[in-house]
Coordinates of C-alpha atoms and ligand atoms in Angstrom, one line a residue:
M1 CA -50.3 16.8 -45.4
G2 CA -50.2 20.5 -44.0
R3 CA -51.2 21.3 -47.3
Q4 CA -54.1 18.7 -47.7
N5 CA -55.1 20.5 -44.3
G6 CA -55.4 23.7 -45.4
L7 CA -52.1 24.8 -43.2
P8 CA -50.2 28.1 -44.7
I9 CA -46.3 27.1 -45.7
Y10 CA -45.1 28.4 -42.6
S11 CA -41.3 29.1 -42.1
P12 CA -41.2 30.9 -39.0
V13 CA -37.0 30.7 -39.2
N14 CA -35.0 33.5 -40.5
D15 CA -31.4 33.7 -42.4
D16 CA -29.8 33.5 -39.0
G17 CA -31.5 30.4 -38.0
A18 CA -33.7 31.6 -35.3
F19 CA -37.4 32.0 -34.8
A20 CA -38.8 35.0 -36.6
Y21 CA -42.5 36.3 -36.9
S22 CA -43.6 34.7 -40.2
N23 CA -45.7 36.8 -42.6
E24 CA -47.8 34.0 -43.6
L25 CA -49.1 33.9 -40.3
P26 CA -51.9 37.0 -38.8
V27 CA -50.8 38.3 -35.4
G28 CA -53.0 36.1 -33.2
Q29 CA -51.2 32.7 -34.6
Q30 CA -47.7 33.8 -34.3
M31 CA -45.2 32.1 -32.1
P32 CA -44.7 33.1 -28.8
A33 CA -42.9 36.2 -27.7
E34 CA -40.3 34.2 -25.8
M35 CA -39.6 32.1 -28.5
L36 CA -38.3 34.8 -30.9
G37 CA -34.5 35.0 -31.6
K38 CA -34.3 31.4 -30.1
S39 CA -31.6 29.6 -32.3
I40 CA -32.5 26.1 -34.3
L41 CA -28.9 25.4 -34.9
E42 CA -27.4 22.7 -32.7
K43 CA -25.1 23.4 -29.8
H44 CA -23.8 19.6 -28.1
G45 CA -26.1 18.0 -29.4
K46 CA -29.6 20.6 -28.4
S47 CA -31.0 23.3 -29.9
D48 CA -32.4 26.4 -27.8
A49 CA -35.6 26.3 -30.2
N50 CA -36.1 22.4 -30.1
E51 CA -36.2 22.8 -26.0
M52 CA -38.7 25.8 -26.2
V53 CA -40.8 23.7 -28.5
L54 CA -41.0 20.6 -26.6
H55 CA -41.7 22.8 -23.4
E56 CA -44.4 24.7 -25.2
L57 CA -45.8 21.2 -26.3
R58 CA -45.5 19.8 -22.5
L59 CA -47.5 23.1 -21.2
R60 CA -50.1 22.8 -23.7
K61 CA -50.4 18.6 -22.6
A62 CA -49.6 18.0 -26.7
L63 CA -46.3 16.1 -26.1
L64 CA -47.3 12.3 -26.7
H65 CA -43.8 11.1 -26.7
Q66 CA -40.1 12.5 -26.6
E67 CA -37.1 10.5 -27.7
N68 CA -33.3 10.9 -28.7
Y69 CA -32.8 8.9 -32.3
H70 CA -29.8 8.2 -34.6
H71 CA -30.9 8.9 -38.2
S72 CA -28.7 9.9 -41.4
Y73 CA -29.1 13.6 -41.9
P74 CA -27.7 16.0 -44.9
H75 CA -24.6 17.7 -44.5
C76 CA -23.0 20.6 -46.8
W77 CA -20.7 18.3 -49.2
R78 CA -18.1 21.1 -48.9
S79 CA -18.0 22.0 -45.2
K80 CA -19.4 18.8 -43.7
T81 CA -22.0 21.1 -41.7
P82 CA -25.5 19.8 -41.1
I83 CA -27.9 21.2 -43.5
I84 CA -31.6 22.6 -42.5
F85 CA -34.7 22.7 -44.2
R86 CA -36.7 25.9 -44.7
A87 CA -39.6 26.8 -46.9
M88 CA -38.2 30.0 -49.2
D89 CA -39.5 31.9 -52.0
Q90 CA -37.6 30.6 -55.2
W91 CA -37.2 31.7 -58.7
F92 CA -37.6 29.2 -61.4
I93 CA -37.4 28.8 -64.8
R94 CA -40.2 26.9 -66.1
I95 CA -39.2 23.9 -68.6
D96 CA -42.6 21.9 -69.2
H97 CA -43.6 25.7 -71.0
V98 CA -44.1 26.8 -74.4
A99 CA -40.3 28.6 -75.2
V100 CA -41.8 31.5 -77.3
P101 CA -45.4 32.2 -78.0
Q102 CA -44.6 31.4 -82.1
K103 CA -43.7 27.7 -81.2
S104 CA -46.2 24.9 -80.4
E105 CA -43.1 22.8 -78.2
T106 CA -42.5 23.0 -75.0
F107 CA -39.0 23.7 -73.5
R108 CA -38.3 20.6 -72.3
N109 CA -39.4 19.2 -75.9
E110 CA -37.1 22.0 -77.8
A111 CA -33.9 20.6 -75.6
L112 CA -34.6 17.1 -76.0
D113 CA -34.8 17.8 -80.2
A114 CA -31.4 20.3 -80.0
I115 CA -30.2 16.8 -78.0
Q116 CA -31.3 14.3 -80.8
Q117 CA -30.8 16.6 -84.2
K118 CA -28.6 19.2 -83.7
V119 CA -25.6 18.2 -81.5
E120 CA -23.0 15.5 -82.1
W121 CA -22.1 13.8 -78.8
I122 CA -18.9 11.8 -78.5
P123 CA -18.8 9.0 -77.1
E124 CA -22.5 8.1 -78.6
W125 CA -23.5 7.4 -75.1
G126 CA -23.4 11.3 -74.0
R127 CA -26.6 11.9 -75.9
N128 CA -28.4 9.2 -73.8
R129 CA -27.0 10.9 -70.5
I130 CA -27.9 14.6 -71.1
E131 CA -31.0 12.9 -72.9
G132 CA -32.1 11.5 -69.3
A133 CA -30.9 14.4 -67.5
V134 CA -32.9 16.8 -69.4
K135 CA -35.9 14.4 -69.2
S136 CA -36.0 13.9 -65.6
R137 CA -34.9 17.9 -64.5
P138 CA -37.8 19.2 -62.7
D139 CA -38.2 23.4 -63.3
W140 CA -35.1 25.0 -62.8
C141 CA -34.8 26.7 -59.5
I142 CA -32.4 29.5 -60.2
S143 CA -32.1 31.1 -56.9
R144 CA -29.9 30.9 -54.1
Q145 CA -29.8 32.4 -50.2
R146 CA -25.7 32.5 -50.4
T147 CA -23.5 35.6 -49.2
W148 CA -21.4 35.5 -52.6
G149 CA -22.7 35.3 -55.9
V150 CA -24.0 37.0 -58.9
P151 CA -27.5 38.8 -57.5
L152 CA -30.7 38.2 -58.7
P153 CA -32.0 41.7 -60.1
A154 CA -35.5 41.7 -58.8
F155 CA -37.2 44.4 -57.3
Y156 CA -40.1 44.6 -54.8
D157 CA -42.8 46.7 -54.0
A158 CA -44.2 47.9 -50.8
Q159 CA -46.3 45.3 -50.9
G160 CA -43.9 42.4 -51.7
N161 CA -44.9 42.1 -55.0
D162 CA -42.2 41.5 -57.4
I163 CA -41.4 44.0 -59.8
L164 CA -40.2 42.0 -63.4
D165 CA -39.4 44.5 -66.2
A166 CA -37.0 43.8 -68.9
A167 CA -35.9 47.2 -69.5
I168 CA -35.0 47.6 -65.8
I169 CA -33.2 44.2 -65.8
R170 CA -31.3 45.5 -68.8
R171 CA -30.1 48.4 -66.7
V172 CA -29.0 46.6 -63.8
A173 CA -26.7 44.4 -66.2
D174 CA -25.3 47.9 -67.6
V175 CA -24.8 49.2 -64.0
I176 CA -22.9 46.0 -63.2
E177 CA -21.1 46.1 -66.4
R178 CA -19.6 49.2 -65.4
N179 CA -19.2 48.7 -61.8
G180 CA -19.1 44.9 -60.7
S181 CA -21.8 42.8 -59.4
N182 CA -20.9 44.2 -55.7
I183 CA -22.4 47.2 -56.2
W184 CA -26.5 45.4 -55.9
F185 CA -25.2 44.6 -52.2
E186 CA -23.2 47.7 -51.6
K187 CA -26.2 50.2 -52.8
S188 CA -29.4 50.9 -51.1
V189 CA -32.5 50.0 -52.7
A190 CA -33.2 54.0 -53.2
E191 CA -29.8 54.6 -54.8
L192 CA -30.1 51.3 -57.1
W193 CA -33.6 52.3 -58.5
A194 CA -32.6 55.8 -59.1
L195 CA -29.9 54.3 -61.4
V196 CA -32.2 51.8 -63.1
R197 CA -35.8 53.4 -63.1
P198 CA -36.8 54.1 -66.9
A199 CA -38.0 57.8 -67.0
D200 CA -41.2 57.2 -67.9
W201 CA -41.7 54.1 -65.2
S202 CA -45.3 53.8 -64.6
G203 CA -45.2 50.7 -62.2
A204 CA -44.9 50.3 -58.9
E205 CA -42.2 51.8 -57.3
A206 CA -39.3 49.6 -55.3
A207 CA -39.1 49.5 -51.7
A208 CA -36.7 46.6 -51.6
K209 CA -34.3 44.3 -53.6
S210 CA -34.0 40.7 -53.8
N211 CA -30.8 39.4 -51.7
D212 CA -30.9 36.2 -53.9
T213 CA -27.4 34.8 -55.7
L214 CA -28.3 33.2 -59.3
D215 CA -27.6 29.2 -59.3
V216 CA -23.9 29.1 -60.5
W217 CA -25.0 27.0 -63.6
I218 CA -26.6 30.3 -64.8
D219 CA -23.0 31.8 -64.6
S220 CA -21.0 29.0 -66.4
G221 CA -23.8 28.2 -68.6
S222 CA -24.3 31.8 -70.1
S223 CA -20.4 31.5 -71.2
S224 CA -21.6 31.0 -74.5
R225 CA -23.2 34.5 -74.4
A226 CA -20.2 36.2 -72.1
V227 CA -17.2 34.8 -74.3
L228 CA -18.3 33.0 -77.8
M229 CA -20.5 35.7 -78.6
R230 CA -18.8 38.5 -77.4
R231 CA -15.1 38.1 -78.7
K232 CA -14.3 38.9 -82.3
E233 CA -11.4 36.5 -82.3
L234 CA -14.0 33.5 -81.8
S235 CA -16.3 34.5 -84.6
H236 CA -16.3 33.9 -88.4
G237 CA -17.6 36.7 -89.9
D238 CA -21.1 37.0 -90.5
V239 CA -22.1 33.3 -90.9
P240 CA -25.4 32.8 -88.7
L241 CA -24.9 31.1 -85.3
S242 CA -21.0 31.0 -85.7
W243 CA -20.6 32.2 -82.4
Q244 CA -21.3 28.7 -81.9
A245 CA -18.2 26.3 -80.4
D246 CA -17.1 23.5 -82.3
M247 CA -16.8 21.7 -79.2
Y248 CA -17.4 21.9 -75.4
L249 CA -15.6 19.5 -73.6
E250 CA -16.0 18.3 -69.9
G251 CA -16.0 15.1 -67.6
T252 CA -19.1 12.8 -67.7
D253 CA -20.7 14.7 -64.6
Q254 CA -20.8 17.9 -66.5
H255 CA -24.2 16.3 -68.7
R256 CA -26.3 16.9 -65.6
G257 CA -24.0 20.5 -65.2
W258 CA -22.6 22.7 -67.5
F259 CA -23.9 20.7 -70.5
Q260 CA -27.1 21.1 -69.4
S261 CA -27.1 24.5 -68.3
S262 CA -25.4 25.8 -71.5
L263 CA -27.8 24.1 -73.6
L264 CA -30.9 25.6 -72.0
L265 CA -29.6 29.1 -72.0
S266 CA -28.5 29.0 -75.2
L267 CA -31.6 27.6 -76.3
A268 CA -33.4 30.0 -74.6
G269 CA -31.5 33.1 -75.1
N270 CA -30.9 32.2 -79.2
G271 CA -32.8 29.3 -80.2
A272 CA -29.8 27.0 -80.8
P273 CA -27.6 25.1 -79.0
P274 CA -24.2 26.6 -78.0
F275 CA -22.0 23.6 -79.2
K276 CA -21.9 22.0 -82.5
T277 CA -19.8 19.1 -80.6
V278 CA -19.9 17.7 -77.1
L279 CA -17.0 15.7 -75.8
T280 CA -16.7 13.8 -72.7
H281 CA -13.8 12.2 -70.9
G282 CA -13.7 10.0 -67.6
F283 CA -11.8 11.0 -64.4
M284 CA -8.4 10.5 -63.6
V285 CA -8.0 7.8 -61.1
D286 CA -4.9 6.1 -59.4
A287 CA -3.6 2.9 -58.9
D288 CA -6.5 2.1 -56.4
R289 CA -9.2 3.4 -58.6
E290 CA -9.6 6.5 -56.7
K291 CA -10.7 9.9 -58.1
I292 CA -8.0 12.3 -57.9
S293 CA -9.8 15.9 -57.8
K294 CA -9.7 19.2 -56.3
S295 CA -12.3 18.5 -53.8
K296 CA -10.2 15.8 -52.4
Q297 CA -7.7 17.8 -50.9
T298 CA -5.0 14.7 -50.7
G299 CA -5.3 14.9 -54.6
Y300 CA -2.9 18.0 -54.5
E301 CA -0.4 15.8 -52.5
K302 CA -0.1 13.2 -54.6
P303 CA 2.9 13.0 -56.9
Q304 CA 0.7 11.8 -59.8
T305 CA -0.6 15.2 -60.6
A306 CA 0.3 16.7 -64.2
E307 CA 2.8 19.4 -63.1
A308 CA 5.2 16.5 -61.4
Y309 CA 4.8 14.3 -64.2
V310 CA 5.8 17.1 -66.3
K311 CA 8.8 18.0 -64.3
K312 CA 9.9 14.4 -64.6
Y313 CA 9.3 13.4 -68.0
G314 CA 9.1 16.4 -69.7
A315 CA 5.6 17.8 -71.6
D316 CA 5.5 15.6 -74.6
I317 CA 5.4 12.8 -73.0
V318 CA 2.9 13.4 -70.5
R319 CA 0.6 14.5 -73.7
L320 CA 1.6 11.2 -75.3
W321 CA 0.6 9.5 -72.2
V322 CA -2.9 11.1 -72.1
A323 CA -3.2 10.5 -75.5
S324 CA -2.5 7.2 -75.6
Q325 CA -5.4 6.3 -72.5
D326 CA -8.9 6.0 -74.1
Y327 CA -10.5 8.9 -72.6
R328 CA -13.8 7.4 -72.3
N329 CA -13.0 5.3 -69.6
D330 CA -11.6 6.3 -66.6
I331 CA -7.7 7.2 -66.7
V332 CA -5.3 5.5 -64.4
V333 CA -2.2 7.4 -63.3
S334 CA 0.8 5.3 -62.3
D335 CA 4.3 5.4 -62.9
E336 CA 4.2 2.2 -64.3
R337 CA 2.1 3.4 -67.5
I338 CA 3.5 6.5 -68.0
N339 CA 7.1 4.7 -68.1
K340 CA 5.7 2.6 -70.9
V341 CA 4.7 5.2 -72.7
S342 CA 7.9 7.1 -71.9
E343 CA 9.9 3.9 -74.0
T344 CA 7.1 4.5 -76.8
Y345 CA 8.1 8.0 -76.8
R346 CA 12.2 7.2 -77.1
G347 CA 11.0 4.6 -79.9
I348 CA 9.4 7.4 -81.8
R349 CA 12.3 10.0 -81.5
N350 CA 14.7 7.3 -82.4
T351 CA 12.8 6.6 -85.5
L352 CA 13.1 10.3 -86.2
R353 CA 16.7 10.4 -85.4
Y354 CA 17.1 7.5 -87.7
Q355 CA 15.4 9.3 -90.6
L356 CA 16.8 12.5 -90.7
S357 CA 20.2 11.5 -89.9
N358 CA 20.3 9.6 -93.2
L359 CA 18.8 12.6 -95.1
S360 CA 22.0 14.6 -94.6
D361 CA 22.9 14.3 -98.6
F362 CA 19.7 14.1 -99.6
D363 CA 18.1 17.2 -101.3
P364 CA 14.3 16.3 -102.2
A365 CA 14.4 18.5 -105.3
K366 CA 17.1 17.0 -106.9
H367 CA 17.4 13.4 -105.6
A368 CA 13.8 12.3 -105.0
V369 CA 12.8 9.2 -107.0
P370 CA 9.5 9.0 -108.6
E371 CA 6.8 6.6 -107.0
A372 CA 6.7 4.6 -110.4
R373 CA 10.7 4.1 -110.0
L374 CA 11.1 3.3 -106.3
T375 CA 12.6 0.1 -105.3
P376 CA 10.0 -2.9 -104.4
L377 CA 11.3 -2.7 -100.7
D378 CA 10.7 0.8 -100.9
R379 CA 7.2 0.6 -102.6
W380 CA 6.4 -1.9 -99.8
I381 CA 6.7 0.5 -96.9
L382 CA 5.8 3.7 -98.6
A383 CA 2.4 1.7 -99.3
G384 CA 2.3 0.9 -95.4
F385 CA 3.0 4.4 -94.6
T386 CA 0.5 6.1 -96.7
A387 CA -2.1 4.0 -95.3
L388 CA -0.8 4.4 -91.3
Y389 CA -1.2 8.3 -92.7
T390 CA -4.7 7.8 -93.8
D391 CA -5.8 5.5 -90.5
V392 CA -4.2 8.0 -88.1
V393 CA -6.0 11.3 -89.7
N394 CA -9.4 9.6 -89.2
A395 CA -8.8 8.6 -86.0
Y396 CA -7.7 12.2 -85.3
E397 CA -11.1 13.5 -86.7
R398 CA -13.1 10.8 -84.5
Y399 CA -11.1 12.1 -81.5
E400 CA -9.9 8.8 -80.8
F401 CA -6.2 9.7 -79.7
H402 CA -5.4 6.3 -78.2
V403 CA -5.6 4.9 -81.5
V404 CA -3.3 7.3 -83.0
Y405 CA -1.2 6.1 -80.4
Q406 CA -1.4 2.6 -81.5
K407 CA -1.1 2.8 -84.9
I408 CA 1.9 5.1 -84.7
S409 CA 3.9 3.2 -81.9
Q410 CA 3.1 -0.3 -83.8
F411 CA 4.4 1.1 -87.1
V412 CA 7.5 2.4 -85.4
T413 CA 8.1 -0.6 -83.4
V414 CA 7.3 -3.2 -85.9
E415 CA 7.4 -1.8 -89.6
L416 CA 10.2 0.8 -89.4
S417 CA 12.3 -0.7 -86.2
A418 CA 12.3 -4.1 -86.8
I419 CA 12.2 -4.3 -90.6
F420 CA 12.6 -1.6 -92.6
H421 CA 15.3 0.4 -90.9
D422 CA 17.3 -2.6 -90.3
I423 CA 17.3 -3.7 -93.5
V424 CA 17.7 -0.6 -95.6
K425 CA 21.1 0.2 -93.2
D426 CA 23.3 -1.5 -95.6
R427 CA 21.9 0.5 -99.0
L428 CA 21.8 3.9 -96.7
Y429 CA 25.6 2.9 -95.2
T430 CA 27.6 1.3 -98.2
D431 CA 25.7 1.6 -101.6
P432 CA 27.3 4.7 -103.9
V433 CA 26.1 7.9 -102.5
G434 CA 24.1 8.5 -105.3
S435 CA 22.8 5.4 -106.6
H436 CA 19.0 4.7 -107.3
R437 CA 18.8 2.2 -104.6
R438 CA 20.2 4.8 -102.2
R439 CA 17.9 7.7 -103.3
S440 CA 15.1 5.4 -104.0
T441 CA 15.1 4.8 -99.9
Q442 CA 16.0 8.2 -99.1
T443 CA 13.1 9.4 -100.9
V444 CA 10.6 7.1 -99.1
L445 CA 12.5 7.9 -95.7
H446 CA 12.1 11.6 -96.4
S447 CA 8.8 11.3 -97.2
M448 CA 7.7 9.4 -93.9
V449 CA 10.0 11.9 -92.1
T450 CA 7.8 14.7 -93.0
G451 CA 5.1 12.7 -92.5
L452 CA 5.4 11.5 -88.8
C453 CA 6.3 14.9 -87.6
E454 CA 2.8 16.2 -89.3
L455 CA 1.0 13.2 -87.6
L456 CA 3.0 13.7 -84.1
A457 CA 2.8 17.2 -84.5
P458 CA -0.5 17.5 -82.1
I459 CA 0.2 15.4 -79.3
L460 CA 4.6 15.7 -79.7
V461 CA 4.1 19.3 -79.7
F462 CA 7.9 19.9 -78.9
T463 CA 9.5 16.7 -80.6
A464 CA 7.6 17.3 -84.2
D465 CA 8.3 20.8 -84.2
E466 CA 12.4 20.0 -83.6
A467 CA 12.7 17.4 -85.8
W468 CA 10.7 19.3 -89.0
E469 CA 13.6 22.0 -88.3
F470 CA 16.1 19.5 -89.4
L471 CA 14.3 18.5 -92.5
P472 CA 16.3 18.9 -95.7
G473 CA 15.2 22.0 -97.6
Y474 CA 13.6 23.5 -93.9
A475 CA 12.4 26.6 -95.2
G476 CA 12.1 28.2 -91.6
D477 CA 7.9 27.5 -90.9
S478 CA 6.9 25.3 -88.0
V479 CA 5.3 21.8 -88.4
H480 CA 2.0 23.4 -86.5
E481 CA 1.6 25.3 -89.7
A482 CA 1.5 22.3 -92.3
Q483 CA -1.8 20.5 -93.3
W484 CA -2.9 17.0 -93.6
N485 CA -1.4 15.3 -96.6
I486 CA -3.1 12.3 -97.2
G487 CA -1.4 10.4 -100.1
T488 CA -3.1 7.5 -102.3
F489 CA 0.2 5.4 -103.1
A490 CA -0.9 1.6 -102.8
L491 CA 0.4 -1.6 -104.1
E492 CA -0.8 -3.5 -106.7
E493 CA -2.6 -6.8 -105.0
S494 CA 0.0 -9.0 -106.9
E495 CA 2.6 -6.7 -105.0
R496 CA 0.5 -7.3 -101.9
A497 CA 0.9 -11.2 -102.4
L498 CA 4.6 -11.0 -103.1
W499 CA 5.2 -9.5 -100.1
E500 CA 3.1 -12.1 -98.2
T501 CA 5.0 -14.7 -99.7
L502 CA 8.5 -13.0 -99.3
F503 CA 7.8 -12.3 -95.4
K504 CA 6.8 -15.7 -94.9
I505 CA 10.0 -16.8 -96.0
R506 CA 11.7 -14.3 -94.0
E507 CA 10.0 -15.4 -90.9
S508 CA 11.4 -19.2 -91.2
A509 CA 14.9 -17.8 -92.2
L510 CA 15.3 -15.6 -89.4
A511 CA 14.1 -18.6 -86.8
E512 CA 17.0 -20.6 -88.7
L513 CA 19.2 -18.0 -88.3
E514 CA 18.4 -17.5 -84.6
R515 CA 19.2 -21.4 -84.1
A516 CA 22.1 -21.2 -85.6
R517 CA 23.2 -18.2 -83.5
Q518 CA 22.3 -20.1 -80.3
A519 CA 24.6 -23.1 -81.6
K520 CA 27.3 -20.7 -81.7
T521 CA 27.7 -22.0 -85.3
I522 CA 27.3 -18.1 -86.7
G523 CA 27.8 -14.9 -84.8
K524 CA 25.6 -11.9 -86.6
S525 CA 23.2 -12.9 -89.6
L526 CA 25.7 -11.3 -91.8
D527 CA 28.1 -13.9 -91.2
A528 CA 25.8 -16.7 -92.9
V529 CA 24.8 -17.8 -95.9
V530 CA 21.7 -19.7 -96.6
R531 CA 20.6 -22.2 -98.8
Y532 CA 16.7 -22.3 -99.4
S533 CA 15.0 -24.9 -100.7
A534 CA 11.6 -24.9 -102.1
V535 CA 8.5 -25.6 -104.5
G536 CA 6.0 -24.0 -106.3
D537 CA 4.8 -20.4 -105.6
N538 CA 8.0 -20.2 -102.8
L539 CA 10.5 -21.3 -105.3
T540 CA 9.4 -19.0 -108.0
V541 CA 9.3 -15.9 -105.4
A542 CA 12.7 -16.7 -104.0
Q543 CA 14.3 -17.4 -107.6
E544 CA 12.9 -14.0 -108.8
N545 CA 13.6 -12.1 -105.9
T546 CA 17.2 -13.6 -104.7
G547 CA 18.4 -10.0 -104.2
L548 CA 15.6 -8.8 -102.4
L549 CA 15.6 -12.0 -99.9
R550 CA 19.1 -11.8 -99.4
E551 CA 18.4 -8.2 -98.0
L552 CA 15.3 -9.1 -96.0
C553 CA 17.0 -12.0 -94.3
N554 CA 20.5 -9.8 -94.1
V555 CA 22.8 -12.3 -94.8
S556 CA 25.9 -12.7 -97.1
G557 CA 24.9 -14.8 -99.7
I558 CA 21.6 -17.0 -100.3
T559 CA 21.2 -20.1 -102.7
I560 CA 18.0 -21.2 -103.9
E561 CA 17.2 -24.6 -104.9
K562 CA 14.4 -26.5 -106.0
G563 CA 13.0 -29.0 -103.5
G564 CA 10.0 -30.6 -100.9
E565 CA 11.3 -28.9 -97.8
G566 CA 10.7 -25.3 -98.0
S567 CA 13.1 -25.1 -95.7
F568 CA 16.7 -23.4 -94.5
W569 CA 20.5 -24.6 -94.1
V570 CA 22.6 -22.0 -92.5
S571 CA 26.3 -22.2 -92.6
P572 CA 29.0 -19.8 -91.6
A573 CA 30.0 -17.9 -94.9
A574 CA 33.7 -18.3 -94.0
T575 CA 33.3 -22.2 -94.9
E576 CA 32.3 -21.2 -98.6
G577 CA 36.0 -19.5 -98.9
R578 CA 34.3 -16.1 -98.4
V579 CA 36.4 -13.1 -96.5
K580 CA 34.5 -10.5 -94.8
C581 CA 34.8 -7.2 -96.6
E582 CA 36.3 -4.4 -94.2
R583 CA 33.6 -2.1 -95.5
C584 CA 30.4 -3.4 -95.8
W585 CA 30.8 -6.4 -93.3
H586 CA 29.1 -8.4 -95.9
W587 CA 31.3 -12.1 -96.5
E588 CA 32.1 -12.1 -100.3
S589 CA 34.0 -13.9 -102.8
D590 CA 35.4 -10.9 -104.7
V591 CA 37.1 -9.3 -101.3
G592 CA 40.6 -8.0 -102.9
S593 CA 39.7 -8.5 -106.5
D594 CA 41.2 -4.8 -106.8
D595 CA 44.6 -4.2 -105.9
N596 CA 44.1 -0.9 -104.5
H597 CA 41.5 -2.0 -102.1
P598 CA 42.9 -5.2 -101.0
T599 CA 40.4 -5.3 -98.0
I600 CA 37.0 -5.0 -99.5
C601 CA 34.4 -6.5 -102.0
A602 CA 33.8 -5.5 -105.3
R603 CA 30.5 -3.7 -104.9
C604 CA 32.6 -1.4 -102.3
V605 CA 35.3 -0.9 -104.6
A606 CA 32.7 0.6 -107.0
A607 CA 31.2 2.6 -104.1
V608 CA 34.3 3.9 -103.0
K609 CA 35.6 5.0 -106.8
E610 CA 32.4 7.0 -107.0
S611 CA 32.6 8.8 -103.9
P612 CA 35.9 8.9 -102.9
A613 CA 35.7 9.6 -99.4
G614 CA 34.1 6.3 -98.6
G615 CA 30.5 7.5 -98.9
P616 CA 28.4 7.9 -95.7
A617 CA 29.1 4.3 -94.9
D618 CA 32.3 3.9 -92.6
A619 CA 31.5 5.1 -89.1
Q620 CA 28.1 3.9 -89.6
H621 CA 28.1 0.0 -88.7
Ligands
LIG1 ZN1 31.6 -4.6 -99.4

């Protein structure tokens, strides 16, 4: 309204918050002398300046009404003190203008184009968020009236006109680089001007300098120039734009902040974004979904800080917990969640320990069994692990660390702990040391423990490296020097179908064994023999894979017969006249058949004869 009626932009408040003469008004229109120096800041709900204005209006009979009222009022977010508005001269970067004379696009369109075409945003919605921020941004006000910060390097002549010259600003930058930014505030105008005035300068001479500082987003937004473009270790030779960061990574609030200021400054300075990819994450929140942050002082006192957790659980578990959470949403920090992850950690650690402890006599160079000659069970687990490896590497490539966590913990819990490791114990502990079956299983254990270390290395940094050192043939390197090693091993379609059938049969056997255990008919499943009756495919599969099925069910004996039920009958092995072998704990009918070994079965006799020490077995059950 003031501007519509031709009033000047009138700002009679000085930097101390007191009334002062304003340059905008001629002498005759300045405020009365007695008002000068009165503070507009409130003390005890009143300000001297307000009282003076009211008094002046009353004197001139211009006051229509006076009343106190409550209303919301802006406060400094940091110090919580009330803020006044003042009309000030400010510096801007224009956003809606053509950035470079040779180009036809406005700077805003150039930025929008870079957002669409030149940067990958993870998650994808980051693109919309920064696009919205850039679309709605007004011209960028880059000057601040703060008592600290990077000085805005502008000089003024005696008439108050600015002196802006690229050569002078370059010299100011050099002076500041040598002396620090305080030199701008410490030196007088004359001293500064003498330092930076070009010898052939023909323009106006400086009479004043700016006291403004730069918007702090200029400081952080120019990190590409100050860090990426300057540090040799971050460049990749002479490749154009090699200074670009592979990734900028920050919270969701930075689409309006750092991501945007970095993009705009780099586009203005280099014509290209400073990043190839931008990854955004949610915030840490406590169990009540309250943000844990540094501006909330209480955040430091809470036990749910990274340092406290690292102390309590160790860095690897904290990393595993961070990886396990979907960072695209806010992350709830709670003891319950981290406890759950530490259980997973123990499962993974036990898996590595199990695999390594069964490789103590295995030399891959001498003993490895070629893929084509692996036993069916080993082929099955190797195919599963190869698929896992591919999935996990793909999840890493997509920065979906929670998927890495889910896939690995699922495989470790189900395929390895609940199935494979349990089944192969018998082979590993009781087969002759150098038998094909045992070496076959050791071959896949070796592949898997090597692969697991590689897959876990980015997250379980210490654990994976520690396990790596125990690999057979360890050559003194670190797992962190290893490359991804994606295999191609897969089962034939017919093998896949066979396993599906075998696991279905195993499932019903386990249910029947569990019932027998509950009824106290048997103790462990090895104490039992089972009879399986089936027809069709199930019968064929069971007849052709009886040995494998016995292993899968971990029983002492299995007989297959033709019948309609497709069901199991469990009975104690002792009722068949079988005797428990002291070495492998299987109930067999040939225990004691060798007079030299009256307490063990024929299979164990063969094993003991091959490796007189008794194999790796005895202590293991
Ligand atoms: Zn035995």
